[in-house]
Coordinates of C-alpha atoms and ligand atoms in Angstrom, one line a residue:
X1 CA -0.9 9.9 19.6
X2 CA 0.8 9.2 16.7
X3 CA 2.0 11.8 14.0
X4 CA -0.3 10.1 11.4
X5 CA -3.4 11.0 14.0
X6 CA -2.3 13.9 14.8
X7 CA -1.2 16.1 12.1
X8 CA -3.7 14.2 9.6
X9 CA -6.2 16.7 7.8
X10 CA -9.8 14.4 8.2
X11 CA -11.3 14.1 5.0
X12 CA -13.9 17.3 4.7
X13 CA -12.3 19.3 8.0
X14 CA -12.0 22.7 7.2
X15 CA -8.7 24.2 7.6
X16 CA -7.4 27.3 8.8
X17 CA -3.9 27.5 8.9
X18 CA -3.7 30.9 11.0
X19 CA -4.5 28.5 13.6
X20 CA -1.8 25.9 13.4
X21 CA 1.8 26.8 14.6
X22 CA 4.7 26.1 12.7
X23 CA 7.0 26.3 15.3
X24 CA 5.2 23.4 17.0
X25 CA 7.6 20.5 18.0
X26 CA 5.4 18.5 20.6
X27 CA 7.4 17.2 23.8
X28 CA 10.7 17.7 22.1
X29 CA 13.3 20.2 23.3
X30 CA 16.2 19.9 20.4
X31 CA 17.8 18.7 17.6
X32 CA 19.7 16.8 19.9
X33 CA 17.5 15.0 21.7
X34 CA 15.0 13.8 18.9
X35 CA 18.1 12.9 16.5
X36 CA 18.0 9.4 18.3
X37 CA 14.2 8.7 17.0
X38 CA 15.1 10.6 13.6
X39 CA 17.9 8.0 12.7
X40 CA 15.7 4.8 14.2
X41 CA 12.2 6.2 12.0
X42 CA 14.8 6.8 8.8
X43 CA 17.0 3.5 9.5
X44 CA 12.9 1.4 9.4
X45 CA 12.2 3.1 6.4
X46 CA 15.7 2.0 4.8
X47 CA 14.4 -1.7 6.0
X48 CA 10.7 -1.4 4.6
X49 CA 11.8 0.7 1.4
X50 CA 13.4 -3.5 0.9
X51 CA 10.8 -5.1 1.2
X52 CA 8.1 -3.1 -0.6
X53 CA 10.7 -3.4 -3.4
X54 CA 11.4 -7.2 -2.7
X55 CA 7.5 -8.1 -2.1
X56 CA 7.0 -6.1 -5.9
X57 CA 3.4 -6.0 -5.3
X58 CA 2.4 -1.9 -3.8
X59 CA 4.4 1.0 -3.8
X60 CA 4.2 4.5 -1.6
X61 CA 4.0 8.0 -3.5
X62 CA 5.3 11.1 -1.4
X63 CA 4.1 14.2 -2.3
X64 CA 5.9 17.3 -1.1
X65 CA 4.1 20.8 -1.2
X66 CA 5.0 23.7 0.0
X67 CA 5.9 27.5 -0.1
X68 CA 9.6 28.7 -0.9
X69 CA 12.0 28.1 1.1
X70 CA 9.5 25.1 3.9
X71 CA 12.6 22.8 3.1
X72 CA 10.9 19.9 -0.1
X73 CA 14.9 19.1 -1.0
X74 CA 15.9 19.2 2.9
X75 CA 13.3 16.5 3.5
X76 CA 14.2 14.7 0.5
X77 CA 18.0 14.8 1.4
X78 CA 17.5 14.1 5.1
X79 CA 15.0 11.1 5.1
X80 CA 15.4 9.4 1.1
X81 CA 19.1 9.4 0.8
X82 CA 19.9 6.1 2.9
X83 CA 16.9 4.3 0.2
X84 CA 18.1 2.1 -2.2
X85 CA 18.1 4.4 -5.4
X86 CA 17.1 0.9 -7.3
X87 CA 13.4 1.1 -6.7
X88 CA 13.5 5.2 -5.3
X89 CA 13.1 8.1 -7.3
X90 CA 12.4 12.1 -7.4
X91 CA 10.4 14.1 -9.9
X92 CA 10.4 17.9 -9.8
X93 CA 7.3 19.9 -11.5
X94 CA 9.0 22.7 -13.2
X95 CA 6.8 25.1 -15.2
X96 CA 5.4 22.4 -17.8
X97 CA 7.1 22.1 -20.8
X98 CA 5.3 22.8 -23.8
X99 CA 4.5 19.3 -24.8
X100 CA 3.2 19.0 -21.1
X101 CA 1.4 22.3 -21.9
X102 CA -0.4 20.4 -24.3
X103 CA -1.6 17.5 -22.2
X104 CA -3.8 17.2 -19.9
X105 CA -2.6 18.7 -16.1
X106 CA -2.6 14.5 -15.3
X107 CA -0.7 13.5 -18.0
X108 CA 2.8 14.3 -16.7
X109 CA 2.1 13.4 -13.5
X110 CA 0.7 10.4 -14.2
X111 CA 3.8 9.9 -16.1
X112 CA 6.0 9.0 -13.2
X113 CA 4.0 7.6 -10.8
X114 CA 5.4 4.4 -9.3
X115 CA 5.5 1.2 -10.3
X116 CA 4.8 -1.6 -8.3
X117 CA 7.8 -2.0 -5.4
X118 CA 8.8 1.7 -6.0
X119 CA 9.1 4.8 -3.9
X120 CA 8.2 7.9 -5.9
X121 CA 8.6 11.6 -4.1
X122 CA 6.7 14.6 -6.2
X123 CA 8.9 17.3 -5.2
X124 CA 5.7 19.5 -6.0
X125 CA 3.4 17.7 -7.8
X126 CA 0.0 17.6 -10.0
X127 CA -1.5 20.4 -7.0
X128 CA 0.9 23.2 -8.3
X129 CA -2.3 23.5 -10.5
X130 CA -4.6 24.2 -8.0
X131 CA -1.8 26.1 -6.2
X132 CA 0.3 28.6 -8.9
X133 CA -2.1 28.2 -11.8
X134 CA -4.9 29.4 -9.5
X135 CA -2.5 32.6 -7.7
X136 CA -1.6 33.6 -11.2
X137 CA -4.7 32.8 -12.8
X138 CA -3.1 30.9 -15.4
X139 CA -6.8 29.0 -16.2
X140 CA -9.9 30.6 -15.5
X141 CA -11.6 29.6 -12.4
X142 CA -14.3 27.4 -14.6
X143 CA -11.1 25.3 -15.0
X144 CA -8.9 25.1 -11.9
X145 CA -11.9 24.7 -9.7
X146 CA -12.9 21.3 -11.9
X147 CA -9.6 19.9 -10.9
X148 CA -10.2 19.3 -7.2
X149 CA -12.6 16.2 -8.3
X150 CA -10.4 15.2 -10.9
X151 CA -7.6 14.7 -8.6
X152 CA -9.4 12.7 -5.8
X153 CA -10.9 10.3 -9.0
X154 CA -7.1 10.4 -10.5
X155 CA -5.3 9.4 -7.1
X156 CA -8.4 6.7 -5.8
X157 CA -7.5 5.2 -9.2
X158 CA -4.1 4.9 -8.2
X159 CA -5.0 3.4 -4.5
X160 CA -6.9 0.7 -6.3
X161 CA -4.0 -0.6 -7.8
X162 CA -1.7 -0.7 -5.2
X163 CA -0.4 2.8 -4.4
X164 CA -0.1 4.3 -0.7
X165 CA -0.2 8.1 -1.1
X166 CA 0.6 10.7 1.3
X167 CA 0.6 14.4 1.1
X168 CA 2.9 16.6 2.6
X169 CA 2.0 19.7 3.2
X170 CA 5.4 22.0 5.3
X171 CA 3.7 24.9 7.0
X172 CA 6.4 27.6 8.0
X173 CA 5.6 31.5 8.9
X174 CA 6.4 34.5 6.4
X175 CA 9.2 35.4 9.6
X176 CA 11.0 31.8 8.9
X177 CA 11.1 31.9 5.3
X178 CA 12.4 35.4 5.7
X179 CA 15.3 34.4 7.5
X180 CA 15.8 31.9 5.0
X181 CA 16.1 34.1 2.5
X182 CA 18.6 36.0 5.0
X183 CA 20.9 32.7 4.9
X184 CA 20.4 32.5 1.2
X185 CA 22.2 35.9 0.8
X186 CA 24.7 35.3 3.4
X187 CA 26.1 31.8 2.5
X188 CA 27.7 31.6 -0.9
X189 CA 26.6 27.8 -0.9
X190 CA 23.0 28.8 -1.1
X191 CA 23.4 31.7 -3.3
X192 CA 22.1 29.7 -6.7
X193 CA 18.6 28.8 -4.5
X194 CA 17.8 32.7 -5.0
X195 CA 15.5 33.5 -7.0
X196 CA 13.8 36.4 -8.9
X197 CA 10.9 35.4 -7.8
X198 CA 11.2 34.7 -4.2
X199 CA 10.0 38.5 -3.0
X200 CA 7.2 38.7 -5.5
X201 CA 5.7 35.2 -5.3
X202 CA 6.2 36.5 -1.1
X203 CA 4.0 39.0 -1.3
X204 CA 1.4 36.8 -2.9
X205 CA 1.5 35.1 0.5
X206 CA -2.3 35.1 1.7
X207 CA -3.1 34.6 -1.6
X208 CA -1.5 30.8 -1.8
X209 CA -2.7 30.4 1.5
X210 CA -5.8 30.6 0.1
X211 CA -5.1 28.3 -2.9
X212 CA -3.4 26.0 -0.3
X213 CA -6.3 25.5 2.6
X214 CA -9.1 24.9 -0.4
X215 CA -6.7 22.0 -1.8
X216 CA -6.5 20.4 1.9
X217 CA -9.8 21.1 2.4
X218 CA -11.1 19.4 -0.3
X219 CA -8.4 16.9 -1.1
X220 CA -7.8 15.6 1.8
X221 CA -8.7 11.5 1.4
X222 CA -9.2 8.2 3.6
X223 CA -6.8 6.5 0.8
X224 CA -4.5 9.8 -0.6
X225 CA -4.1 11.8 3.0
X226 CA -2.7 15.4 3.4
X227 CA -0.6 16.0 6.2
X228 CA 0.4 19.4 7.9
X229 CA 3.6 19.4 9.0
X230 CA 5.4 22.5 11.0
X231 CA 8.2 23.0 9.2
X232 CA 9.9 26.2 11.1
X233 CA 12.1 23.3 12.9
X234 CA 14.0 21.7 10.3
X235 CA 14.3 18.5 12.7
X236 CA 10.9 18.6 13.7
X237 CA 9.9 18.4 10.3
X238 CA 12.0 15.6 9.6
X239 CA 10.7 13.4 12.9
X240 CA 7.5 14.0 12.4
X241 CA 7.7 12.9 8.0
X242 CA 10.1 10.2 9.1
X243 CA 7.4 8.8 11.8
X244 CA 4.7 9.0 9.2
X245 CA 6.4 7.1 6.2
X246 CA 7.8 4.6 8.3
X247 CA 4.4 3.7 10.4
X248 CA 2.9 3.5 7.0
X249 CA 5.1 1.7 5.4
X250 CA 4.7 -0.9 8.6
X251 CA 1.2 -0.8 8.2
X252 CA 1.2 -2.2 4.4
X253 CA 1.9 -6.0 5.5
X254 CA 5.0 -6.1 3.3
X255 CA 7.0 -9.6 3.4
X256 CA 9.7 -11.3 1.7
X257 CA 8.3 -13.1 -1.8
X258 CA 8.6 -17.2 -1.3
X259 CA 11.6 -18.2 -3.6
X260 CA 10.6 -20.4 -7.2
X261 CA 13.4 -22.1 -6.4
X262 CA 14.0 -25.9 -5.1
X263 CA 16.1 -25.0 -2.0
X264 CA 17.6 -28.5 -1.6
X265 CA 18.3 -29.1 -5.1
X266 CA 20.3 -25.5 -5.2
X267 CA 22.2 -26.1 -2.2
X268 CA 23.4 -29.3 -3.1
X269 CA 25.0 -27.4 -6.1
X270 CA 26.5 -24.8 -3.9
X271 CA 28.2 -27.9 -2.0
X272 CA 29.4 -29.5 -5.3
X273 CA 30.3 -26.0 -6.6
X274 CA 32.0 -25.4 -2.8
X275 CA 34.4 -28.8 -3.0
X276 CA 35.2 -28.0 -6.5
X277 CA 36.5 -24.7 -5.5
X278 CA 38.3 -26.0 -2.6
X279 CA 40.3 -28.3 -4.9
X280 CA 41.7 -25.5 -7.2
X281 CA 41.9 -23.4 -4.2
X282 CA 43.5 -20.1 -6.7
X283 CA 40.1 -18.6 -7.0
X284 CA 39.8 -19.0 -10.2
X285 CA 37.4 -21.4 -12.0
X286 CA 38.9 -24.1 -14.8
X287 CA 38.0 -23.3 -17.9
X288 CA 37.3 -27.0 -18.7
X289 CA 35.1 -28.0 -15.7
X290 CA 31.3 -28.2 -16.9
X291 CA 29.5 -25.7 -15.0
Ligands
AMP1 P1 11.7 25.4 -8.1 O1 10.4 24.1 -7.1 O2 11.8 25.7 -7.4 O3 12.2 24.3 -8.6 O4 10.4 26.0 -9.2 C1 9.9 25.0 -9.8 C2 8.8 26.5 -10.3 O5 7.7 25.3 -11.4 C3 7.6 27.1 -9.1 O6 7.9 28.5 -9.3 C4 6.6 26.0 -9.3 O7 5.2 27.1 -9.4 C5 6.8 26.4 -11.0 N1 6.0 25.1 -11.4 C6 5.9 23.8 -10.7 N2 4.3 23.5 -11.6 C7 3.5 24.4 -12.4 C8 2.4 24.4 -13.5 N3 1.9 23.5 -13.5 N4 2.1 25.3 -14.2 C9 3.1 27.0 -13.6 N5 4.4 26.5 -12.8 C10 4.5 25.6 -12.7
MG2 MG1 12.0 27.4 -5.6

């Protein structure tokens, strides 16, 4: 079964995250054994991104959400670094600025959605407004509880404008999170990732899980599905996400656009230029020659 089918949250499905194994690796035994497949998917993603850009008719929005240290940054680094920066961008959602907070919660997200031909990755997203905002009571229930419908409408509108939306929840266990916090302490190159909030947020784990379960249940739709990705093993996380993205781009029917020029006439111009160039032989165009 494809990972697209296997990990997709069906619209209306009830979610119990504690029943989903975050250490799942399918039939794959190790990173080494899975690596050729990951590389194959990433190469396919890169090729299809070129086509998406050339085609210029559709776009892709990838949403990454997770608890701390689940690997959102790692997904971006490992899977998207081969893509052409022209046509790909990442936007990280931090605490809203004063200007952002003065607007509706979708305002900042809408400004960053991909234009035709583009891929945009949301590192955190408008979903923070039903996650951290709910857990920390930054808005009243009467406010955040209306946001699921608003998000569904917003994503439907993006979808009808040619944007494919893929939303990934990276699912890790509390044990794995603690192990990664330890690595951040032990490895000086990772010290910078530690924040004061890491341990206080960890205390709120059950509240975050409840908020995630609601979001996954209420906002996984045909046009903007959620995927729950087992993410204790970084390589399996990368394998699953790269397959889903590559398969989705494949389904989009991308093609190189037809040329708008008279190819015969252009070929003739090329041959004339080639002959002139050969006559000069020094790699310089003659200043007096007419183009
Ligand atoms: P990081 O992703 O580690 O750079 O952290 C960004 C922080 O910004 C996280 O603690 C998020 O929960 C927080 N954040 C993102 N969006 C919002 C929001 N709408 N309201 C409050 N905090 C947010
Ligand atoms: Mg963080």
